[in-house]
PDB file of C-alpha atoms and ligand atoms in Angstrom:
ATOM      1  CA  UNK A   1       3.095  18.569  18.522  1.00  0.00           C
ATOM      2  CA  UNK A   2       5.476  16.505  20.332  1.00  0.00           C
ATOM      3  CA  UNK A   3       7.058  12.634  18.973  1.00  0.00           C
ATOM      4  CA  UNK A   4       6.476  10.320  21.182  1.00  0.00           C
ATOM      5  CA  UNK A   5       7.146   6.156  20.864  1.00  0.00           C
ATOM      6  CA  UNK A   6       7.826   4.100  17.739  1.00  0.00           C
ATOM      7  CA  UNK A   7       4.648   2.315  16.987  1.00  0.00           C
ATOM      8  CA  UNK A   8       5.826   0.381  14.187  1.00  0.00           C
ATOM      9  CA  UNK A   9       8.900  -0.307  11.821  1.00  0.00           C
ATOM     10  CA  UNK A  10       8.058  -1.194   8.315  1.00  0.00           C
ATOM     11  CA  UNK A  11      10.908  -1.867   5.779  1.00  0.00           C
ATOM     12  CA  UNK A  12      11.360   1.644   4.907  1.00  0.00           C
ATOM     13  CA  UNK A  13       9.454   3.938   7.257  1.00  0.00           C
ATOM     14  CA  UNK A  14       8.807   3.912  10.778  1.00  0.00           C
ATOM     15  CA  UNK A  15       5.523   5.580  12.437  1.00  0.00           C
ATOM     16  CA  UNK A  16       5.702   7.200  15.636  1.00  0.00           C
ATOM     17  CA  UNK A  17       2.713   8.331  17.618  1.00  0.00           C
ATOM     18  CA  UNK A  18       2.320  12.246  19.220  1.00  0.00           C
ATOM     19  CA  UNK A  19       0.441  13.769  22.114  1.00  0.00           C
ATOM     20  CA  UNK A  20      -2.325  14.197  19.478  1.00  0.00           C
ATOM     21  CA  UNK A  21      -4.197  10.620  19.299  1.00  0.00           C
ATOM     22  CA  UNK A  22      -5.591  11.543  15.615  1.00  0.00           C
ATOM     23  CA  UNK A  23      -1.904  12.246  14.115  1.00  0.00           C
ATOM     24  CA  UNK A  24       1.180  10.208  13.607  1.00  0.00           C
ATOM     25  CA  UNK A  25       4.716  10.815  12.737  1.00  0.00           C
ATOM     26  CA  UNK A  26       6.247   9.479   9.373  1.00  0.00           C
ATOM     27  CA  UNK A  27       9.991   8.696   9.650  1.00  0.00           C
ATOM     28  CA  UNK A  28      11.099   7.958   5.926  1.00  0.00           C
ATOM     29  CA  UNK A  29      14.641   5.862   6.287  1.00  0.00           C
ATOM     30  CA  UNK A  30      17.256   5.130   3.858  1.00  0.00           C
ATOM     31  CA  UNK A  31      16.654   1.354   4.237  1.00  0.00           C
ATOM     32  CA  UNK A  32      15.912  -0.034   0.816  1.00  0.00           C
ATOM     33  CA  UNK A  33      13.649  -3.484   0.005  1.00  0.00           C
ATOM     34  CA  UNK A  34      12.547  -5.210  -2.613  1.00  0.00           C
ATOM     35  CA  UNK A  35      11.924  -8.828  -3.235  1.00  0.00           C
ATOM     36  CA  UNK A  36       9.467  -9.255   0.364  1.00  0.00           C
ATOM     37  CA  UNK A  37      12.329  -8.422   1.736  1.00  0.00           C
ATOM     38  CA  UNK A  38      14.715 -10.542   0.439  1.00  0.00           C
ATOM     39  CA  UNK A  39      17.203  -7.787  -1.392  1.00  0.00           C
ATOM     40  CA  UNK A  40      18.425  -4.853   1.987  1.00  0.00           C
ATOM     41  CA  UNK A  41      20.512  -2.110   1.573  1.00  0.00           C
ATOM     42  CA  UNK A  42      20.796   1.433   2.846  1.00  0.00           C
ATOM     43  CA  UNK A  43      20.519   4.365   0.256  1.00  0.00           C
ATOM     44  CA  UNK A  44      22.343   7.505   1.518  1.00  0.00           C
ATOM     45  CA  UNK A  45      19.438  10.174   0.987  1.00  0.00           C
ATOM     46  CA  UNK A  46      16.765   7.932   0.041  1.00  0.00           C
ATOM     47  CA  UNK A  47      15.012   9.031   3.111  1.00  0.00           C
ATOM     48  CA  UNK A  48      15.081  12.815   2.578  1.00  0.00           C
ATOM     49  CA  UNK A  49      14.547  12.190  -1.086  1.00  0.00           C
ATOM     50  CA  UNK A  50      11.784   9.641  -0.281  1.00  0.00           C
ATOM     51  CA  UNK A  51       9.827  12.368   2.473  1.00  0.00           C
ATOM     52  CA  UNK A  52      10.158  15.456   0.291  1.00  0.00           C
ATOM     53  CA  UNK A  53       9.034  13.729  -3.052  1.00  0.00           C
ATOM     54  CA  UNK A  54       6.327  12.484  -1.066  1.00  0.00           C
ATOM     55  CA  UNK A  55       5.114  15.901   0.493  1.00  0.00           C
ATOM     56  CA  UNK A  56       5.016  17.085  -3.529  1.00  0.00           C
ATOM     57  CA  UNK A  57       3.049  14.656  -4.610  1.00  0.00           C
ATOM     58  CA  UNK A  58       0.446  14.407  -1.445  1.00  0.00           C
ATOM     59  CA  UNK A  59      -0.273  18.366  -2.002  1.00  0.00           C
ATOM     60  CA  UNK A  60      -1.007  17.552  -5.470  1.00  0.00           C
ATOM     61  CA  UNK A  61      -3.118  15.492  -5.200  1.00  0.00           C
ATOM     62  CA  UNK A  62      -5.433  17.140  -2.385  1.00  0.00           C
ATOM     63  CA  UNK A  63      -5.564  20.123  -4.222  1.00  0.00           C
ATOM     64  CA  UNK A  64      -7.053  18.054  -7.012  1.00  0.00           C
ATOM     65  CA  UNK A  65      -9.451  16.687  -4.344  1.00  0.00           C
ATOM     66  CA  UNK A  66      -8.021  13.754  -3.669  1.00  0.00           C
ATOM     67  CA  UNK A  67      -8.547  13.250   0.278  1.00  0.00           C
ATOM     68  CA  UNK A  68      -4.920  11.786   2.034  1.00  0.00           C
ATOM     69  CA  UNK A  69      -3.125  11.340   4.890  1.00  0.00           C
ATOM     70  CA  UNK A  70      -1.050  13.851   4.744  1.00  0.00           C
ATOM     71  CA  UNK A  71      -0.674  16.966   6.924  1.00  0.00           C
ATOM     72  CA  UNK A  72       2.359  18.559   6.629  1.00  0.00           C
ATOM     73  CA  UNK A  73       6.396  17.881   6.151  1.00  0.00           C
ATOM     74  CA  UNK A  74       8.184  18.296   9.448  1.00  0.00           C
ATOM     75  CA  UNK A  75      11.498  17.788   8.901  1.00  0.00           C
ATOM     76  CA  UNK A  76      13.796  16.668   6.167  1.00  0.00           C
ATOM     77  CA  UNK A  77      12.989  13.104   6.742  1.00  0.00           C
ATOM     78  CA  UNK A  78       9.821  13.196   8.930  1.00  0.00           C
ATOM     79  CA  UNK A  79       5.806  14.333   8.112  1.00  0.00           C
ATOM     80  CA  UNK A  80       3.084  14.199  10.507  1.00  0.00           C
ATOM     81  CA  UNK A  81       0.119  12.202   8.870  1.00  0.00           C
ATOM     82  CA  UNK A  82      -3.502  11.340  10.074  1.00  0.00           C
ATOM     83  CA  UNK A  83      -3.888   8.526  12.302  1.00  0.00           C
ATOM     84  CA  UNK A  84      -6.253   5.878  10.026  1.00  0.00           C
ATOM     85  CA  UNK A  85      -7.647   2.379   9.696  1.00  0.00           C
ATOM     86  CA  UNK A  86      -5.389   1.059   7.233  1.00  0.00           C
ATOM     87  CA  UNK A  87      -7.326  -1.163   4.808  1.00  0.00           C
ATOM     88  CA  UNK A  88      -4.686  -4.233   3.536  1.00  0.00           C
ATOM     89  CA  UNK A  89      -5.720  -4.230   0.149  1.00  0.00           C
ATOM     90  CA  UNK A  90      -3.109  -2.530  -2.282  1.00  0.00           C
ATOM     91  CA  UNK A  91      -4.769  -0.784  -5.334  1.00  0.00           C
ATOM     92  CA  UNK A  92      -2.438  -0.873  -8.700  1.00  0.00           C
ATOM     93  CA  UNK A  93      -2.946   0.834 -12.045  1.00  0.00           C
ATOM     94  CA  UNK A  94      -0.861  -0.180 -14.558  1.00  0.00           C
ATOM     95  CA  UNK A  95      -0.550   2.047 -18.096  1.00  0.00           C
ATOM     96  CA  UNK A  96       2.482   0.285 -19.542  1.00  0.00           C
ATOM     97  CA  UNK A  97       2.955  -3.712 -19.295  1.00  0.00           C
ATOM     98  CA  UNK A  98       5.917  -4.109 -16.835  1.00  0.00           C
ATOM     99  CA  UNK A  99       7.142  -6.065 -13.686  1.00  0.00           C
ATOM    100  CA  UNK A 100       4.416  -8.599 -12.372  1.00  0.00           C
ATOM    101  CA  UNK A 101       2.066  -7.939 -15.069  1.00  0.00           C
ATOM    102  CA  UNK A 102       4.712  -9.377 -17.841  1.00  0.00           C
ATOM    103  CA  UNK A 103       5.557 -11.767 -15.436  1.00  0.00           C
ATOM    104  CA  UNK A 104       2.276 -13.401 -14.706  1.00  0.00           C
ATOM    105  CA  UNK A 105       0.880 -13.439 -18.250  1.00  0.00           C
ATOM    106  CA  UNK A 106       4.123 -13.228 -20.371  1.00  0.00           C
ATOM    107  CA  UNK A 107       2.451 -10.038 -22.414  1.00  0.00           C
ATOM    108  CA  UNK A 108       5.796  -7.887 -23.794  1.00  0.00           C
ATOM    109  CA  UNK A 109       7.120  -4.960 -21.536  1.00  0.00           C
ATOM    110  CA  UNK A 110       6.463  -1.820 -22.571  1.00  0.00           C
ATOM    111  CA  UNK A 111       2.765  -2.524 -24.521  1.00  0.00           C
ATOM    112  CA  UNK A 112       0.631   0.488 -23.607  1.00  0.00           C
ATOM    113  CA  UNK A 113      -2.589  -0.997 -21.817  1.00  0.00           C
ATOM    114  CA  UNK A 114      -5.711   0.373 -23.372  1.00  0.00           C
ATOM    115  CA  UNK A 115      -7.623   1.394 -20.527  1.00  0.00           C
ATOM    116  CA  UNK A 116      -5.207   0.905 -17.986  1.00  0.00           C
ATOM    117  CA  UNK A 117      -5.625  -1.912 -15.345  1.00  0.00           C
ATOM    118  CA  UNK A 118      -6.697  -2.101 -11.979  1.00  0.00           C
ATOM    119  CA  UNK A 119      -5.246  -4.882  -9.852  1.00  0.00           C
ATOM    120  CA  UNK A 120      -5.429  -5.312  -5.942  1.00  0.00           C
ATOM    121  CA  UNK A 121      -3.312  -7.692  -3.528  1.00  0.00           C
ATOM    122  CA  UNK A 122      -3.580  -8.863   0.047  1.00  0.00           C
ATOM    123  CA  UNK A 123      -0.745  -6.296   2.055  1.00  0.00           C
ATOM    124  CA  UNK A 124       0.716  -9.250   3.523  1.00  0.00           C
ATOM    125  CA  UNK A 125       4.788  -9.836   3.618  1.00  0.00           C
ATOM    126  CA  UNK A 126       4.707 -13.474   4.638  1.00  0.00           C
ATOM    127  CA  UNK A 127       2.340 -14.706   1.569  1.00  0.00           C
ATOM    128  CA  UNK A 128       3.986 -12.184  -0.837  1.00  0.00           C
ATOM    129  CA  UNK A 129       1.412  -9.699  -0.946  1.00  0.00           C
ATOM    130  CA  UNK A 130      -1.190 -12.516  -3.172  1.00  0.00           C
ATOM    131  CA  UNK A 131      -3.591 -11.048  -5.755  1.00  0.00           C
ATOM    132  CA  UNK A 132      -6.821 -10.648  -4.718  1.00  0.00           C
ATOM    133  CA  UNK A 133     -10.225  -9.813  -6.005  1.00  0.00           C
ATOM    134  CA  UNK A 134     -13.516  -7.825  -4.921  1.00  0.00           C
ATOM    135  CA  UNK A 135     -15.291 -11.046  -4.174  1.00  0.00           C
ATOM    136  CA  UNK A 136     -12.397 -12.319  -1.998  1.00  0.00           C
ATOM    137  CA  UNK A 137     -11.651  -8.739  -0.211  1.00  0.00           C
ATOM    138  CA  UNK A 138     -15.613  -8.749   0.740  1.00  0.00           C
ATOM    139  CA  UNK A 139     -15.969 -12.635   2.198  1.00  0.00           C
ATOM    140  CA  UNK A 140     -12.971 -12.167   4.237  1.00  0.00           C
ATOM    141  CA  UNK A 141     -13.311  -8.955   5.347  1.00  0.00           C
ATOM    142  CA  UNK A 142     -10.561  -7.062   3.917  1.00  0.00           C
ATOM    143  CA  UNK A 143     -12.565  -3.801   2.215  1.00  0.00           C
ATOM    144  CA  UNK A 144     -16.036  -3.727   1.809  1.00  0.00           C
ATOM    145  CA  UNK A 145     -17.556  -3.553  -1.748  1.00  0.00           C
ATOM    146  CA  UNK A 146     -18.617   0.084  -1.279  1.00  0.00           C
ATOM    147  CA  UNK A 147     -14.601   1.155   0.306  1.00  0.00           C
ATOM    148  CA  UNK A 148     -13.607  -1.369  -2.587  1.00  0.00           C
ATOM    149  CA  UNK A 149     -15.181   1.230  -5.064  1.00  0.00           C
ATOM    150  CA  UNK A 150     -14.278   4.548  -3.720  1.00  0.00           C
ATOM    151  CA  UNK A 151     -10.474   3.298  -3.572  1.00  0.00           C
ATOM    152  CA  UNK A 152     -10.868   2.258  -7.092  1.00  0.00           C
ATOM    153  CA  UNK A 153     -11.962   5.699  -8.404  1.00  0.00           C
ATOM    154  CA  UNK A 154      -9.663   7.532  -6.429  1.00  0.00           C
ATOM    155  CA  UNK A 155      -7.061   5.621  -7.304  1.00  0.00           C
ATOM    156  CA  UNK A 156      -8.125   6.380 -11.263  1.00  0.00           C
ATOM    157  CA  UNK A 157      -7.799  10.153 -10.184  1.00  0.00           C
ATOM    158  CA  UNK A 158      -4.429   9.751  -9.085  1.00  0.00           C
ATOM    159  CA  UNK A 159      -3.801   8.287 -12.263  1.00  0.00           C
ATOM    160  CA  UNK A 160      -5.602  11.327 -13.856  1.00  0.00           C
ATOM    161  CA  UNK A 161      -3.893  13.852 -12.110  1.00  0.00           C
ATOM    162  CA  UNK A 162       0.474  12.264 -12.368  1.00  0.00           C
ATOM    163  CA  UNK A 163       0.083  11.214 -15.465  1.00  0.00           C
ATOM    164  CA  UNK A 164      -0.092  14.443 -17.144  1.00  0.00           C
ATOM    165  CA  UNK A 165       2.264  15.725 -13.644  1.00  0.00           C
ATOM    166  CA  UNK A 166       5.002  13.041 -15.280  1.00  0.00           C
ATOM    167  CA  UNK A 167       4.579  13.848 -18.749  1.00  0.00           C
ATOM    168  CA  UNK A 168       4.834  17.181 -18.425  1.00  0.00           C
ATOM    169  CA  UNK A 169       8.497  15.853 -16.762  1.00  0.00           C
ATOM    170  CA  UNK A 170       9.285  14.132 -19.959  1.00  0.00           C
ATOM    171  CA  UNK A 171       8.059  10.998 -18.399  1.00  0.00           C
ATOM    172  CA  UNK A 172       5.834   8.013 -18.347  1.00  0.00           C
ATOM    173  CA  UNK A 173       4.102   6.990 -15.379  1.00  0.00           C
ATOM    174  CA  UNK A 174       3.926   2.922 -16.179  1.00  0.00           C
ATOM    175  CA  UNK A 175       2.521   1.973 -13.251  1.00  0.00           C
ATOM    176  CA  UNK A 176       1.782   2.780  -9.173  1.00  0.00           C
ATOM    177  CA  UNK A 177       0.525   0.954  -6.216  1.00  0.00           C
ATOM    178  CA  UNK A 178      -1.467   3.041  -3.573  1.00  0.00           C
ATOM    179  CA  UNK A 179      -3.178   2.193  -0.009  1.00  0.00           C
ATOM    180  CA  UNK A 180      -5.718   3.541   1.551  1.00  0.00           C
ATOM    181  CA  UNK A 181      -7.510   4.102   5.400  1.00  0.00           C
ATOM    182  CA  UNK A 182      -9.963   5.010   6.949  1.00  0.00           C
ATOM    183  CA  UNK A 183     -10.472   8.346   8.538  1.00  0.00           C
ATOM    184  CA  UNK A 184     -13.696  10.149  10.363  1.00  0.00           C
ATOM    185  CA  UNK A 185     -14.959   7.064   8.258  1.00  0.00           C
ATOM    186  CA  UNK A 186     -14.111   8.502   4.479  1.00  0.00           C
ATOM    187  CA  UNK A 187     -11.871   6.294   2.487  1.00  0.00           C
ATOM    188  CA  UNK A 188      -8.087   8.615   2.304  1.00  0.00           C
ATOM    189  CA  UNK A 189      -5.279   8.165   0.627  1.00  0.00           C
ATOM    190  CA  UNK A 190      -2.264   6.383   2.905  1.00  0.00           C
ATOM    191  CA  UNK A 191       1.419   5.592   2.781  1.00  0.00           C
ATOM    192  CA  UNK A 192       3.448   6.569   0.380  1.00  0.00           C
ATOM    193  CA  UNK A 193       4.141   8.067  -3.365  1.00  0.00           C
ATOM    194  CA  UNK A 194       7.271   8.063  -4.277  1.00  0.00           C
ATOM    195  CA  UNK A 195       9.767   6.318  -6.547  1.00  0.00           C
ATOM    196  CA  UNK A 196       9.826   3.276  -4.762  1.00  0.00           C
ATOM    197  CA  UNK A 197       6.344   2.640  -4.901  1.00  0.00           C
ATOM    198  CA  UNK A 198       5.710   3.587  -9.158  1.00  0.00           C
ATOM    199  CA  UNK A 199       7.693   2.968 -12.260  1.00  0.00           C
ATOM    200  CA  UNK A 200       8.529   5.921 -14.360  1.00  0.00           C
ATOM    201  CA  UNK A 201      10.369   5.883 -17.805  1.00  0.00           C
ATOM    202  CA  UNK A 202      11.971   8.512 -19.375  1.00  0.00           C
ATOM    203  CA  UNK A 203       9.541   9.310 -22.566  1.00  0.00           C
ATOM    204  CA  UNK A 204      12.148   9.775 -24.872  1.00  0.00           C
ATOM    205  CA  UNK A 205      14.974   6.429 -23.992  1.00  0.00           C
ATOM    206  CA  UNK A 206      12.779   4.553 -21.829  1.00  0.00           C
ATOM    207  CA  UNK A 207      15.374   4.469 -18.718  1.00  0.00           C
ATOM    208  CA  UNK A 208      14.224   3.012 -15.982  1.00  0.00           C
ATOM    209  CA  UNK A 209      13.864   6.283 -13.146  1.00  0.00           C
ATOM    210  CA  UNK A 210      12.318   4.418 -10.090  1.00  0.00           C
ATOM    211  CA  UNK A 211      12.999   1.694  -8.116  1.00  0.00           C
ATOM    212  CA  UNK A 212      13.616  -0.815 -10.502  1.00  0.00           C
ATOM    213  CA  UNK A 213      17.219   0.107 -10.782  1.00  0.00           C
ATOM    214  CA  UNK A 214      17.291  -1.033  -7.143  1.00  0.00           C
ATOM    215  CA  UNK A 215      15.937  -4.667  -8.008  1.00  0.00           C
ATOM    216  CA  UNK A 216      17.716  -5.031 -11.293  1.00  0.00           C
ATOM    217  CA  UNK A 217      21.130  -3.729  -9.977  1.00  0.00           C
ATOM    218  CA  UNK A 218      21.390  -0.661 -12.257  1.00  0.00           C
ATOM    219  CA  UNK A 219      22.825   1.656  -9.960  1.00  0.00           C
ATOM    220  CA  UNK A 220      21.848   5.620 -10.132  1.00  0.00           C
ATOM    221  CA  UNK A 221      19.163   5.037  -7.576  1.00  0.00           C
ATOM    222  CA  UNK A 222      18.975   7.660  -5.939  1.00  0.00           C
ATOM    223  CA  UNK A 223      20.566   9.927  -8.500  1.00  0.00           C
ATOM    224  CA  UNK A 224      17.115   8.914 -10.765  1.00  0.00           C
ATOM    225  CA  UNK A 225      14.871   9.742  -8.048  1.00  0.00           C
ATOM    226  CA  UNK A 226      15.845  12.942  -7.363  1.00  0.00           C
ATOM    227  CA  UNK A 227      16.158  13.491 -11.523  1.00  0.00           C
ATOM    228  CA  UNK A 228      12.452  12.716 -11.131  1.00  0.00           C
ATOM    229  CA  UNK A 229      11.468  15.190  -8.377  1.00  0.00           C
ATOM    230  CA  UNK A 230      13.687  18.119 -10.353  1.00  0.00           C
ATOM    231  CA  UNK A 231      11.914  17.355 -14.102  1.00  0.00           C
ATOM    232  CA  UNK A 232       8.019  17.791 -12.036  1.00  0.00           C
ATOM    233  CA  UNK A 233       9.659  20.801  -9.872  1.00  0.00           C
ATOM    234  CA  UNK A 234      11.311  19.586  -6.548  1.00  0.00           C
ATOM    235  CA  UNK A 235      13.892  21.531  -5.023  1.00  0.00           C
ATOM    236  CA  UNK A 236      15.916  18.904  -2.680  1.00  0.00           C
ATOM    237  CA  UNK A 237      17.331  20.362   0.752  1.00  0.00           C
ATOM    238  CA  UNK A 238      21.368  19.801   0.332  1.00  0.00           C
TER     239      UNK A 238
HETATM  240  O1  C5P B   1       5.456  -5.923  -8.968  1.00  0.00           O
HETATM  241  P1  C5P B   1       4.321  -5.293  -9.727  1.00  0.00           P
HETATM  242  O2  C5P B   1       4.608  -5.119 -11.184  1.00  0.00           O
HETATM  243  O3  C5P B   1       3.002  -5.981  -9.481  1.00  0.00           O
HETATM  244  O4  C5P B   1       4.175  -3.825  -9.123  1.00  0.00           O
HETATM  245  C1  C5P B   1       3.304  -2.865  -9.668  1.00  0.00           C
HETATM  246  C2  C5P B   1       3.626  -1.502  -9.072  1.00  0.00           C
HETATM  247  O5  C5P B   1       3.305  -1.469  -7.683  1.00  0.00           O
HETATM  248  C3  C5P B   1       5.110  -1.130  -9.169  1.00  0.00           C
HETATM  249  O6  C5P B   1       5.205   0.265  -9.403  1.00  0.00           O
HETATM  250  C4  C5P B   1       5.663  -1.467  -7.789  1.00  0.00           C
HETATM  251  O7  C5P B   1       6.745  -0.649  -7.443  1.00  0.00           O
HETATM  252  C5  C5P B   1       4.448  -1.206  -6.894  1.00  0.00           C
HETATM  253  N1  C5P B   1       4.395  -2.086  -5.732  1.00  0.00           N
HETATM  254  C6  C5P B   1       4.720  -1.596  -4.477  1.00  0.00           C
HETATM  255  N2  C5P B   1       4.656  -2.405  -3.378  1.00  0.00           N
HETATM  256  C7  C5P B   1       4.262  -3.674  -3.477  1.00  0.00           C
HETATM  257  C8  C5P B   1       3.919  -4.196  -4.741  1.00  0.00           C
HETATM  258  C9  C5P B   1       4.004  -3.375  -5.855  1.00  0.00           C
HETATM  259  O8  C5P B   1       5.068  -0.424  -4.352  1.00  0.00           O
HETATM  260  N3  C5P B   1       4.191  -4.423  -2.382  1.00  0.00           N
END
């Protein structure tokens, strides 16, 4: 397999294509975002940490059944993934009230949500990544209602499969956001899980472990992330 051009730069991962037109390369930086954007910094090791979390999680979850991207880890920052039709709707579950959810309808952090919620928004940086719905997904042609439904169940079998990954950790999984593709045209599991993409809590204090320390200035970042990957079983390279 050989890496050939940069086919994209996103704000924390760049994908490169190979001599195999079905697979891509994952480059997982240290570059840190939040805020669209608005709030930059490099995080020495967030890249490494960020890849080989990642490649935990992704085996997980296909040996649960859960169809994804992922092929194999590479290199300490780099894993080859399948080349897919990325759908631009973002799926979220939410088990805990936190972040936009307290936000938007002023409901306390922390609550437990009882079943959990299912939210999608419109993967788009310039209008801050709106909230959408089914209805709106379909007429515009974002995700048919069928792909709509298949990303929603997986996305409950992720939830399934970490939660009782993170407890087992001594943590809470409070809430994750997921994409998805298309492959040999079967909805699969895209992007990302990691830290930067969930929010995790320790059970017993409640600390914040992900990458809300980035956007609320707490420091630890990347101390908490790799606390994370060593409490589910993560050995990080030096
Ligand atoms: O900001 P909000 O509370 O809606 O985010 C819900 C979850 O989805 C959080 O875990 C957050 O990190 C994640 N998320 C993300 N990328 C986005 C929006 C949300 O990873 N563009």
């Amino acid at each position: 397999m050989e890496k050939r051009q940069e086919l994209y730069a996103g704000k924390a991962k760049s994908v490169y294509t190979t001599d195999d037109p079905d697979l891509l390369v994952l480059q997982f930086r240290d570059d840190t975002s939040a805020f669209d954007g608005k709030k930059k910094e490099a995080l020495a090791r967030k890249g490494l940490v960020n890849n080989v979390f990642n490649a935990f999680i992704m085996e997980r979850l296909e040996d649960a059944g859960i169809p994804t991207h992922f092929e194999k880890r590479l290199s300490s920052t780099e894993s080859l993934v399948k080349k897919m039709e990325m759908i631009p709707v973002e799926c979220v579950v939410r088990n805990i009230a936190a972040g936009g959810l307290v936000k938007r309808l002023g409901v306390e952090e922390g609550m437990t949500l009882t079943p959990p919620t299912f939210e999608l928004f419109l993967k788009n940086d310039e209008k801050g990544d709106p909230m959408i719905n089914e209805s709106l997904a379909e007429t515009f042609g974002w995700a048919k209602p069928e792909q709509l439904a298949k990303m929603k169940d997986l996305t409950f079998k992720v939830n399934h499969v970490l939660k009782q990954l993170f407890t087992e950790g001594g943590m809470l999984l409070v809430d994750y956001k997921l994409e998805f593709g298309i492959f040999n045209g079967q909805i699969v599991l895209g992007d990302e899980f990691s830290p930067d993409g969930c929010r995790l809590w320790d059970a017993n204090t409640r600390e914040k472990m992900d990458k809300d320390r980035f956007r609320q200035g707490l420091g630890g970042v990347i101390e908490a992330y790799e606390e994370v990957g060593r409490r589910i079983g993560i050995n990080f390279p030096a």
